[in-house]
Each structure stands twice: as C-alpha cells, then as structure tokens.
C-alpha cells in the first residue's frame, strides 16, 4: 500500500494526488475542468460547455460529458494512492447538453478489490437535470503515487 506523510490524513492524501494529476492533465485543463472536492473513493468536478464543444446539431458532442465523467472517474479511483487505469466504461446519455451549460460530475466507488474497482459517475446540469450516467471499471496497478 502507498505511503503517506506522517501527518497526512486520507482526505489530504486524496487531494494531493488529484492536484498532482490535474497539474499534468492537459486534456482536463483544456476542457476547463475544475476539481470541486475529493475524498477517498469520490471526486466531484465541474466544467462549462463551450461553443467549440458542439456537434453539427448544436448540442454538445457526447464525448464532452463522457470526458468530464472519465476525468472524475480517474480522480476518484486514484485517491486510494495506487495508480489506476480504466479497463472499461459504459455511458448512457439522458438529455442533450448545450453551450453555456455548467456540468458537474460526481464519481463514487461502488466496490473495490485488490486489483479491480467499480465506479459510478453521474453528470448533471446546474439545474440538477441528470444528463449522463457512466459506470467504469478500473485496474489498480502495482505503482503508487508519490
């Protein structure tokens, strides 16, 4: 299991890991993702949909909501201190998203074993409307976060 500094709580370790990940994550930065909160097994992130994220039907490309959910999943799953990689994800789109919509994704651990863990992610608009649901399975590598 990963080490943590002598006086670092699990919550502090989770935040440190996610801050380090975000600092190196050019794609999440390009999307404009803001990390709102993290704790072991959970992450909450937010972004605003921009006009260049729309498809030919003037709604957000499905990859935008999925990318936000995938970033939330990555952050939540790495809070345990072990480097994780997504094995599989499924997405269900519930309602269209438009330019200017502020999306929030909350990823939560459903179950975790020694090497595999399952997460659910719900993406909502600012008015609380659920726009996407993602379920992701991650592989916990043998590598730990510094």
Short mmCIF file of C-alpha atoms in Angstrom, two decimals:
data_model
loop_
_atom_site.label_atom_id
_atom_site.label_comp_id
_atom_site.label_asym_id
_atom_site.label_seq_id
_atom_site.Cartn_x
_atom_site.Cartn_y
_atom_site.Cartn_z
CA UNK A 1 0.00 0.00 0.00
CA UNK A 2 1.23 3.53 -0.70
CA UNK A 3 2.94 5.55 1.94
CA UNK A 4 1.64 8.86 3.14
CA UNK A 5 3.36 11.57 5.04
CA UNK A 6 3.39 11.17 8.79
CA UNK A 7 0.62 13.70 9.44
CA UNK A 8 -1.35 13.36 6.20
CA UNK A 9 -4.97 12.22 6.53
CA UNK A 10 -6.56 10.05 3.82
CA UNK A 11 -8.50 13.14 2.68
CA UNK A 12 -5.33 15.22 2.44
CA UNK A 13 -3.59 12.43 0.53
CA UNK A 14 -6.55 12.20 -1.89
CA UNK A 15 -6.45 15.95 -2.55
CA UNK A 16 -2.66 15.94 -3.02
CA UNK A 17 -2.86 13.09 -5.54
CA UNK A 18 -5.65 14.72 -7.54
CA UNK A 19 -3.87 18.10 -7.53
CA UNK A 20 -0.74 16.38 -8.89
CA UNK A 21 -2.77 14.57 -11.54
CA UNK A 22 -4.59 17.74 -12.61
CA UNK A 23 -1.32 19.67 -12.89
CA UNK A 24 -0.16 17.15 -15.54
CA UNK A 25 -3.54 16.61 -17.25
CA UNK A 26 -3.51 18.85 -20.33
CA UNK A 27 -6.82 17.45 -21.62
CA UNK A 28 -8.77 18.13 -18.41
CA UNK A 29 -7.20 21.58 -18.33
CA UNK A 30 -8.25 22.21 -21.96
CA UNK A 31 -11.80 21.15 -21.08
CA UNK A 32 -11.76 23.71 -18.27
CA UNK A 33 -12.41 21.14 -15.57
CA UNK A 34 -12.40 22.42 -12.00
CA UNK A 35 -11.94 19.95 -9.15
CA UNK A 36 -14.58 20.84 -6.56
CA UNK A 37 -13.95 18.15 -3.97
CA UNK A 38 -12.17 14.86 -3.45
CA UNK A 39 -12.05 12.26 -0.73
CA UNK A 40 -11.04 8.62 -0.78
CA UNK A 41 -13.12 6.90 -3.47
CA UNK A 42 -15.00 10.03 -4.54
CA UNK A 43 -14.46 13.08 -6.75
CA UNK A 44 -16.67 15.99 -7.80
CA UNK A 45 -15.67 18.07 -10.84
CA UNK A 46 -17.27 20.83 -12.93
CA UNK A 47 -16.91 22.43 -16.36
CA UNK A 48 -18.75 24.81 -18.67
CA UNK A 49 -19.66 23.65 -22.18
CA UNK A 50 -18.11 25.94 -24.80
CA UNK A 51 -19.32 26.55 -28.40
CA UNK A 52 -16.38 24.62 -29.88
CA UNK A 53 -17.62 21.54 -27.99
CA UNK A 54 -20.87 21.39 -30.00
CA UNK A 55 -21.60 18.99 -32.84
CA UNK A 56 -23.49 19.64 -36.09
CA UNK A 57 -26.83 19.60 -34.27
CA UNK A 58 -25.82 22.48 -31.95
CA UNK A 59 -25.65 20.21 -28.90
CA UNK A 60 -22.53 19.10 -27.06
CA UNK A 61 -20.70 16.18 -28.60
CA UNK A 62 -21.32 13.12 -26.42
CA UNK A 63 -17.61 12.86 -25.80
CA UNK A 64 -17.72 16.07 -23.77
CA UNK A 65 -19.98 14.73 -21.00
CA UNK A 66 -18.14 11.42 -21.16
CA UNK A 67 -14.74 13.15 -20.90
CA UNK A 68 -15.88 15.04 -17.80
CA UNK A 69 -17.15 11.79 -16.27
CA UNK A 70 -13.94 9.97 -17.22
CA UNK A 71 -11.83 12.63 -15.51
CA UNK A 72 -13.99 12.36 -12.38
CA UNK A 73 -13.58 8.58 -12.52
CA UNK A 74 -9.81 8.88 -12.87
CA UNK A 75 -9.54 11.28 -9.96
CA UNK A 76 -11.83 9.23 -7.68
CA UNK A 77 -10.14 5.93 -8.44
CA UNK A 78 -6.62 7.24 -7.86
CA UNK A 79 -7.42 8.71 -4.42
CA UNK A 80 -6.58 5.35 -2.85
CA UNK A 81 -2.92 6.09 -3.57
CA UNK A 82 -2.47 3.40 -6.20
CA UNK A 83 -2.20 4.33 -9.89
CA UNK A 84 -5.34 3.09 -11.68
CA UNK A 85 -6.19 2.68 -15.36
CA UNK A 86 -9.67 2.37 -16.83
CA UNK A 87 -10.45 -1.10 -18.15
CA UNK A 88 -13.98 -0.41 -19.37
CA UNK A 89 -16.66 2.27 -19.27
CA UNK A 90 -20.26 2.44 -20.39
CA UNK A 91 -22.23 5.63 -20.84
CA UNK A 92 -25.94 6.43 -21.06
CA UNK A 93 -26.91 9.90 -22.29
CA UNK A 94 -30.16 11.06 -20.70
CA UNK A 95 -30.63 14.53 -22.19
CA UNK A 96 -28.82 16.89 -24.61
CA UNK A 97 -26.30 19.45 -23.39
CA UNK A 98 -25.90 22.93 -24.90
CA UNK A 99 -23.26 25.66 -24.98
CA UNK A 100 -23.17 27.51 -21.68
CA UNK A 101 -24.42 24.55 -19.65
CA UNK A 102 -22.42 24.02 -16.48
CA UNK A 103 -21.90 20.32 -15.92
CA UNK A 104 -20.93 18.61 -12.67
CA UNK A 105 -19.76 15.02 -12.47
CA UNK A 106 -19.65 13.04 -9.25
CA UNK A 107 -17.75 9.75 -9.27
CA UNK A 108 -18.16 7.30 -6.39
CA UNK A 109 -16.62 3.95 -5.65
CA UNK A 110 -19.17 1.14 -5.71
CA UNK A 111 -16.86 -1.75 -4.90
CA UNK A 112 -13.13 -2.35 -4.76
CA UNK A 113 -10.93 -5.39 -4.66
CA UNK A 114 -7.18 -5.70 -4.56
CA UNK A 115 -6.78 -5.13 -8.33
CA UNK A 116 -10.17 -4.11 -9.76
CA UNK A 117 -12.65 -1.46 -8.65
CA UNK A 118 -16.05 -0.29 -9.91
CA UNK A 119 -17.23 3.34 -10.01
CA UNK A 120 -20.48 5.09 -10.86
CA UNK A 121 -20.47 8.64 -12.22
CA UNK A 122 -23.49 10.92 -12.55
CA UNK A 123 -23.26 14.05 -14.70
CA UNK A 124 -25.78 16.83 -14.04
CA UNK A 125 -26.51 20.32 -15.33
CA UNK A 126 -26.58 23.26 -12.91
CA UNK A 127 -30.38 22.91 -12.58
CA UNK A 128 -29.91 19.34 -11.31
CA UNK A 129 -31.02 17.60 -14.51
CA UNK A 130 -29.11 14.36 -14.97
CA UNK A 131 -27.53 14.35 -18.41
CA UNK A 132 -25.32 11.24 -18.35
CA UNK A 133 -24.58 8.13 -16.33
CA UNK A 134 -21.23 6.35 -16.54
CA UNK A 135 -20.12 3.08 -14.97
CA UNK A 136 -16.40 2.40 -15.09
CA UNK A 137 -14.14 -0.44 -14.10
CA UNK A 138 -10.53 0.35 -13.23
CA UNK A 139 -7.43 -1.75 -12.78
CA UNK A 140 -5.28 -0.96 -9.76
CA UNK A 141 -1.66 -1.23 -10.84
CA UNK A 142 1.24 -2.03 -8.55
CA UNK A 143 2.52 1.54 -8.94
CA UNK A 144 1.82 4.02 -6.14
CA UNK A 145 1.52 7.79 -6.16
CA UNK A 146 4.43 9.68 -4.62
#
